[in-house]
Amino acid sequence: MALTGAPSTHAASDITLIVDDFRATVRLIPGEKIQIRTTTNVTTGYSWHAYPQSDTKKGKRVAKVSRGTYAAPDNPDGMVGVPGTTTWTVTAKQPGKTSIVIATRPPGARGTGQDETIATVNLIVMFGLNADYDCV
Protein backbone atom coordinates (compact mmCIF):
# COMPACT_ATOMS: atom_id res chain seq x y z
CA MET A 1 0.00 0.00 0.00
CA ALA A 2 1.44 3.36 -0.98
CA LEU A 3 0.01 6.18 1.07
CA THR A 4 2.03 9.35 0.94
CA GLY A 5 1.91 12.52 2.96
CA ALA A 6 2.66 13.53 6.47
CA PRO A 7 0.37 13.95 9.43
CA SER A 8 -0.28 17.61 10.05
CA THR A 9 -1.17 19.64 13.03
CA HIS A 10 -4.84 19.87 12.19
CA ALA A 11 -5.80 22.80 10.01
CA ALA A 12 -8.90 22.71 7.85
CA SER A 13 -6.99 23.63 4.69
CA ASP A 14 -4.22 21.02 5.02
CA ILE A 15 -4.09 18.05 2.69
CA THR A 16 -3.25 15.32 5.17
CA LEU A 17 -2.77 12.35 2.86
CA ILE A 18 -2.44 11.48 -0.82
CA VAL A 19 -3.94 8.10 -1.72
CA ASP A 20 -2.61 6.43 -4.84
CA ASP A 21 -3.10 2.80 -3.87
CA PHE A 22 -6.75 1.91 -3.56
CA ARG A 23 -6.73 -0.79 -0.90
CA ALA A 24 -7.01 1.90 1.72
CA THR A 25 -9.26 2.81 4.60
CA VAL A 26 -8.69 6.38 5.68
CA ARG A 27 -9.79 7.95 8.97
CA LEU A 28 -10.31 11.71 9.16
CA ILE A 29 -12.00 14.27 11.35
CA PRO A 30 -14.33 16.91 9.89
CA GLY A 31 -12.40 19.54 7.93
CA GLU A 32 -9.46 17.31 7.06
CA LYS A 33 -8.74 16.54 3.41
CA ILE A 34 -7.11 13.82 1.36
CA GLN A 35 -6.28 13.63 -2.30
CA ILE A 36 -7.00 10.58 -4.41
CA ARG A 37 -5.05 10.29 -7.64
CA THR A 38 -4.83 7.80 -10.44
CA THR A 39 -3.28 7.51 -13.89
CA THR A 40 -5.77 8.48 -16.59
CA ASN A 41 -5.60 9.05 -20.33
CA VAL A 42 -8.11 11.55 -21.68
CA THR A 43 -6.92 10.96 -25.26
CA THR A 44 -8.86 7.66 -25.31
CA GLY A 45 -12.24 9.37 -24.98
CA TYR A 46 -12.86 7.65 -21.67
CA SER A 47 -13.61 9.78 -18.62
CA TRP A 48 -12.87 9.18 -14.95
CA HIS A 49 -15.09 10.14 -12.02
CA ALA A 50 -14.94 9.98 -8.22
CA TYR A 51 -18.06 10.02 -6.12
CA PRO A 52 -19.17 9.03 -2.62
CA GLN A 53 -21.25 5.88 -2.33
CA SER A 54 -24.01 5.90 0.33
CA ASP A 55 -22.73 9.26 1.50
CA THR A 56 -25.45 10.63 3.72
CA LYS A 57 -26.16 10.63 7.40
CA LYS A 58 -29.63 11.94 8.12
CA GLY A 59 -29.56 13.78 4.80
CA LYS A 60 -26.14 15.37 5.34
CA ARG A 61 -22.95 14.53 3.46
CA VAL A 62 -20.19 12.66 5.24
CA ALA A 63 -17.63 13.83 2.66
CA LYS A 64 -17.41 16.13 -0.33
CA VAL A 65 -15.50 15.07 -3.45
CA SER A 66 -14.12 17.74 -5.76
CA ARG A 67 -14.31 17.58 -9.51
CA GLY A 68 -11.22 15.78 -10.80
CA THR A 69 -8.28 17.81 -12.06
CA TYR A 70 -6.29 16.33 -14.95
CA ALA A 71 -2.56 17.00 -15.24
CA ALA A 72 -0.81 16.06 -18.48
CA PRO A 73 2.63 14.53 -18.08
CA ASP A 74 5.86 16.19 -19.08
CA ASN A 75 6.23 15.19 -22.69
CA PRO A 76 9.45 16.58 -24.18
CA ASP A 77 9.33 14.15 -27.12
CA GLY A 78 5.85 15.30 -28.19
CA MET A 79 4.35 11.81 -28.04
CA VAL A 80 0.57 11.61 -28.38
CA GLY A 81 -1.67 9.43 -26.22
CA VAL A 82 0.55 9.67 -23.15
CA PRO A 83 -1.38 9.15 -19.88
CA GLY A 84 -1.48 11.81 -17.18
CA THR A 85 -2.89 11.96 -13.67
CA THR A 86 -6.33 12.89 -12.36
CA THR A 87 -6.58 14.12 -8.75
CA TRP A 88 -9.69 14.53 -6.59
CA THR A 89 -9.76 16.25 -3.20
CA VAL A 90 -12.01 14.66 -0.58
CA THR A 91 -13.06 16.81 2.37
CA ALA A 92 -14.47 15.21 5.53
CA LYS A 93 -17.73 16.97 6.43
CA GLN A 94 -19.26 15.14 9.41
CA PRO A 95 -18.86 11.84 11.30
CA GLY A 96 -19.93 8.72 9.43
CA LYS A 97 -18.70 6.17 6.90
CA THR A 98 -18.61 6.23 3.12
CA SER A 99 -16.73 4.75 0.21
CA ILE A 100 -15.26 6.94 -2.50
CA VAL A 101 -15.68 5.16 -5.83
CA ILE A 102 -13.38 5.83 -8.79
CA ALA A 103 -15.06 4.82 -12.03
CA THR A 104 -14.31 5.07 -15.73
CA ARG A 105 -16.87 5.66 -18.45
CA PRO A 106 -16.55 4.86 -22.17
CA PRO A 107 -17.03 7.60 -24.76
CA GLY A 108 -20.69 8.54 -25.32
CA ALA A 109 -21.97 6.44 -22.40
CA ARG A 110 -23.05 9.17 -19.97
CA GLY A 111 -26.18 8.12 -18.09
CA THR A 112 -26.19 4.61 -19.60
CA GLY A 113 -24.97 2.71 -16.53
CA GLN A 114 -21.80 1.58 -18.30
CA ASP A 115 -19.43 3.00 -15.69
CA GLU A 116 -16.80 0.52 -14.55
CA THR A 117 -15.54 0.80 -10.97
CA ILE A 118 -11.76 0.71 -10.94
CA ALA A 119 -11.14 1.47 -7.26
CA THR A 120 -12.77 2.17 -3.92
CA VAL A 121 -11.30 4.07 -0.97
CA ASN A 122 -13.12 3.55 2.33
CA LEU A 123 -13.49 6.68 4.44
CA ILE A 124 -14.35 6.91 8.12
CA VAL A 125 -14.99 10.40 9.47
CA MET A 126 -14.60 10.43 13.23
CA PHE A 127 -15.68 12.94 15.86
CA GLY A 128 -13.09 15.66 16.31
CA LEU A 129 -12.34 18.28 18.90
CA ASN A 130 -14.21 21.59 18.78
CA ALA A 131 -16.69 20.16 16.32
CA ASP A 132 -19.29 22.44 14.76
CA TYR A 133 -21.46 19.75 13.19
CA ASP A 134 -24.61 17.91 14.13
CA CYS A 135 -23.73 15.13 16.61
CA VAL A 136 -27.22 13.62 16.78
Tab-separated table of C-alpha atoms in Angstrom:
chain	number	residue	atom	x	y	z
A	1	MET	CA	0.000	0.000	0.000
A	2	ALA	CA	1.435	3.359	-0.976
A	3	LEU	CA	0.013	6.176	1.073
A	4	THR	CA	2.025	9.350	0.940
A	5	GLY	CA	1.910	12.517	2.959
A	6	ALA	CA	2.656	13.532	6.471
A	7	PRO	CA	0.366	13.947	9.430
A	8	SER	CA	-0.278	17.606	10.046
A	9	THR	CA	-1.169	19.638	13.029
A	10	HIS	CA	-4.842	19.874	12.188
A	11	ALA	CA	-5.804	22.796	10.011
A	12	ALA	CA	-8.903	22.713	7.847
A	13	SER	CA	-6.991	23.629	4.688
A	14	ASP	CA	-4.218	21.023	5.022
A	15	ILE	CA	-4.088	18.048	2.690
A	16	THR	CA	-3.254	15.322	5.167
A	17	LEU	CA	-2.774	12.348	2.862
A	18	ILE	CA	-2.442	11.481	-0.819
A	19	VAL	CA	-3.938	8.103	-1.723
A	20	ASP	CA	-2.608	6.432	-4.845
A	21	ASP	CA	-3.099	2.795	-3.874
A	22	PHE	CA	-6.748	1.914	-3.558
A	23	ARG	CA	-6.726	-0.790	-0.904
A	24	ALA	CA	-7.007	1.904	1.722
A	25	THR	CA	-9.262	2.806	4.599
A	26	VAL	CA	-8.695	6.377	5.682
A	27	ARG	CA	-9.794	7.949	8.973
A	28	LEU	CA	-10.305	11.711	9.160
A	29	ILE	CA	-12.002	14.265	11.353
A	30	PRO	CA	-14.327	16.914	9.892
A	31	GLY	CA	-12.403	19.539	7.932
A	32	GLU	CA	-9.461	17.307	7.061
A	33	LYS	CA	-8.737	16.535	3.407
A	34	ILE	CA	-7.114	13.818	1.365
A	35	GLN	CA	-6.278	13.633	-2.303
A	36	ILE	CA	-6.995	10.579	-4.413
A	37	ARG	CA	-5.052	10.290	-7.644
A	38	THR	CA	-4.831	7.796	-10.444
A	39	THR	CA	-3.282	7.513	-13.887
A	40	THR	CA	-5.766	8.484	-16.594
A	41	ASN	CA	-5.602	9.050	-20.332
A	42	VAL	CA	-8.115	11.545	-21.680
A	43	THR	CA	-6.922	10.959	-25.258
A	44	THR	CA	-8.863	7.660	-25.308
A	45	GLY	CA	-12.241	9.372	-24.976
A	46	TYR	CA	-12.863	7.649	-21.665
A	47	SER	CA	-13.612	9.783	-18.620
A	48	TRP	CA	-12.874	9.181	-14.950
A	49	HIS	CA	-15.090	10.137	-12.019
A	50	ALA	CA	-14.941	9.977	-8.218
A	51	TYR	CA	-18.064	10.022	-6.116
A	52	PRO	CA	-19.173	9.033	-2.617
A	53	GLN	CA	-21.255	5.882	-2.332
A	54	SER	CA	-24.010	5.903	0.331
A	55	ASP	CA	-22.729	9.263	1.499
A	56	THR	CA	-25.452	10.626	3.716
A	57	LYS	CA	-26.156	10.629	7.400
A	58	LYS	CA	-29.629	11.941	8.124
A	59	GLY	CA	-29.561	13.779	4.798
A	60	LYS	CA	-26.137	15.368	5.339
A	61	ARG	CA	-22.954	14.531	3.464
A	62	VAL	CA	-20.194	12.656	5.242
A	63	ALA	CA	-17.631	13.835	2.661
A	64	LYS	CA	-17.411	16.133	-0.334
A	65	VAL	CA	-15.502	15.068	-3.452
A	66	SER	CA	-14.123	17.742	-5.760
A	67	ARG	CA	-14.314	17.576	-9.514
A	68	GLY	CA	-11.217	15.781	-10.796
A	69	THR	CA	-8.285	17.810	-12.057
A	70	TYR	CA	-6.291	16.327	-14.945
A	71	ALA	CA	-2.563	16.997	-15.244
A	72	ALA	CA	-0.814	16.062	-18.478
A	73	PRO	CA	2.633	14.529	-18.084
A	74	ASP	CA	5.864	16.191	-19.076
A	75	ASN	CA	6.230	15.194	-22.688
A	76	PRO	CA	9.450	16.581	-24.176
A	77	ASP	CA	9.328	14.154	-27.124
A	78	GLY	CA	5.850	15.299	-28.190
A	79	MET	CA	4.351	11.805	-28.039
A	80	VAL	CA	0.566	11.612	-28.380
A	81	GLY	CA	-1.669	9.435	-26.220
A	82	VAL	CA	0.551	9.672	-23.153
A	83	PRO	CA	-1.376	9.152	-19.881
A	84	GLY	CA	-1.480	11.811	-17.184
A	85	THR	CA	-2.891	11.960	-13.671
A	86	THR	CA	-6.330	12.893	-12.358
A	87	THR	CA	-6.575	14.116	-8.753
A	88	TRP	CA	-9.688	14.526	-6.593
A	89	THR	CA	-9.758	16.251	-3.202
A	90	VAL	CA	-12.013	14.659	-0.584
A	91	THR	CA	-13.062	16.813	2.368
A	92	ALA	CA	-14.467	15.206	5.527
A	93	LYS	CA	-17.734	16.975	6.428
A	94	GLN	CA	-19.261	15.139	9.413
A	95	PRO	CA	-18.862	11.838	11.299
A	96	GLY	CA	-19.931	8.719	9.430
A	97	LYS	CA	-18.704	6.173	6.896
A	98	THR	CA	-18.614	6.231	3.123
A	99	SER	CA	-16.734	4.754	0.210
A	100	ILE	CA	-15.264	6.944	-2.500
A	101	VAL	CA	-15.677	5.161	-5.830
A	102	ILE	CA	-13.382	5.829	-8.786
A	103	ALA	CA	-15.061	4.820	-12.034
A	104	THR	CA	-14.307	5.074	-15.729
A	105	ARG	CA	-16.874	5.661	-18.453
A	106	PRO	CA	-16.553	4.856	-22.166
A	107	PRO	CA	-17.032	7.600	-24.755
A	108	GLY	CA	-20.692	8.539	-25.316
A	109	ALA	CA	-21.970	6.437	-22.400
A	110	ARG	CA	-23.048	9.169	-19.973
A	111	GLY	CA	-26.179	8.115	-18.094
A	112	THR	CA	-26.189	4.607	-19.602
A	113	GLY	CA	-24.968	2.713	-16.527
A	114	GLN	CA	-21.799	1.575	-18.305
A	115	ASP	CA	-19.426	3.003	-15.692
A	116	GLU	CA	-16.800	0.523	-14.549
A	117	THR	CA	-15.540	0.796	-10.973
A	118	ILE	CA	-11.764	0.706	-10.936
A	119	ALA	CA	-11.141	1.466	-7.263
A	120	THR	CA	-12.772	2.175	-3.922
A	121	VAL	CA	-11.304	4.068	-0.969
A	122	ASN	CA	-13.122	3.551	2.331
A	123	LEU	CA	-13.494	6.685	4.436
A	124	ILE	CA	-14.345	6.914	8.117
A	125	VAL	CA	-14.986	10.401	9.471
A	126	MET	CA	-14.602	10.428	13.232
A	127	PHE	CA	-15.676	12.939	15.858
A	128	GLY	CA	-13.085	15.656	16.308
A	129	LEU	CA	-12.337	18.279	18.903
A	130	ASN	CA	-14.205	21.593	18.775
A	131	ALA	CA	-16.687	20.163	16.315
A	132	ASP	CA	-19.290	22.436	14.761
A	133	TYR	CA	-21.463	19.749	13.190
A	134	ASP	CA	-24.608	17.907	14.133
A	135	CYS	CA	-23.727	15.128	16.605
A	136	VAL	CA	-27.222	13.618	16.778
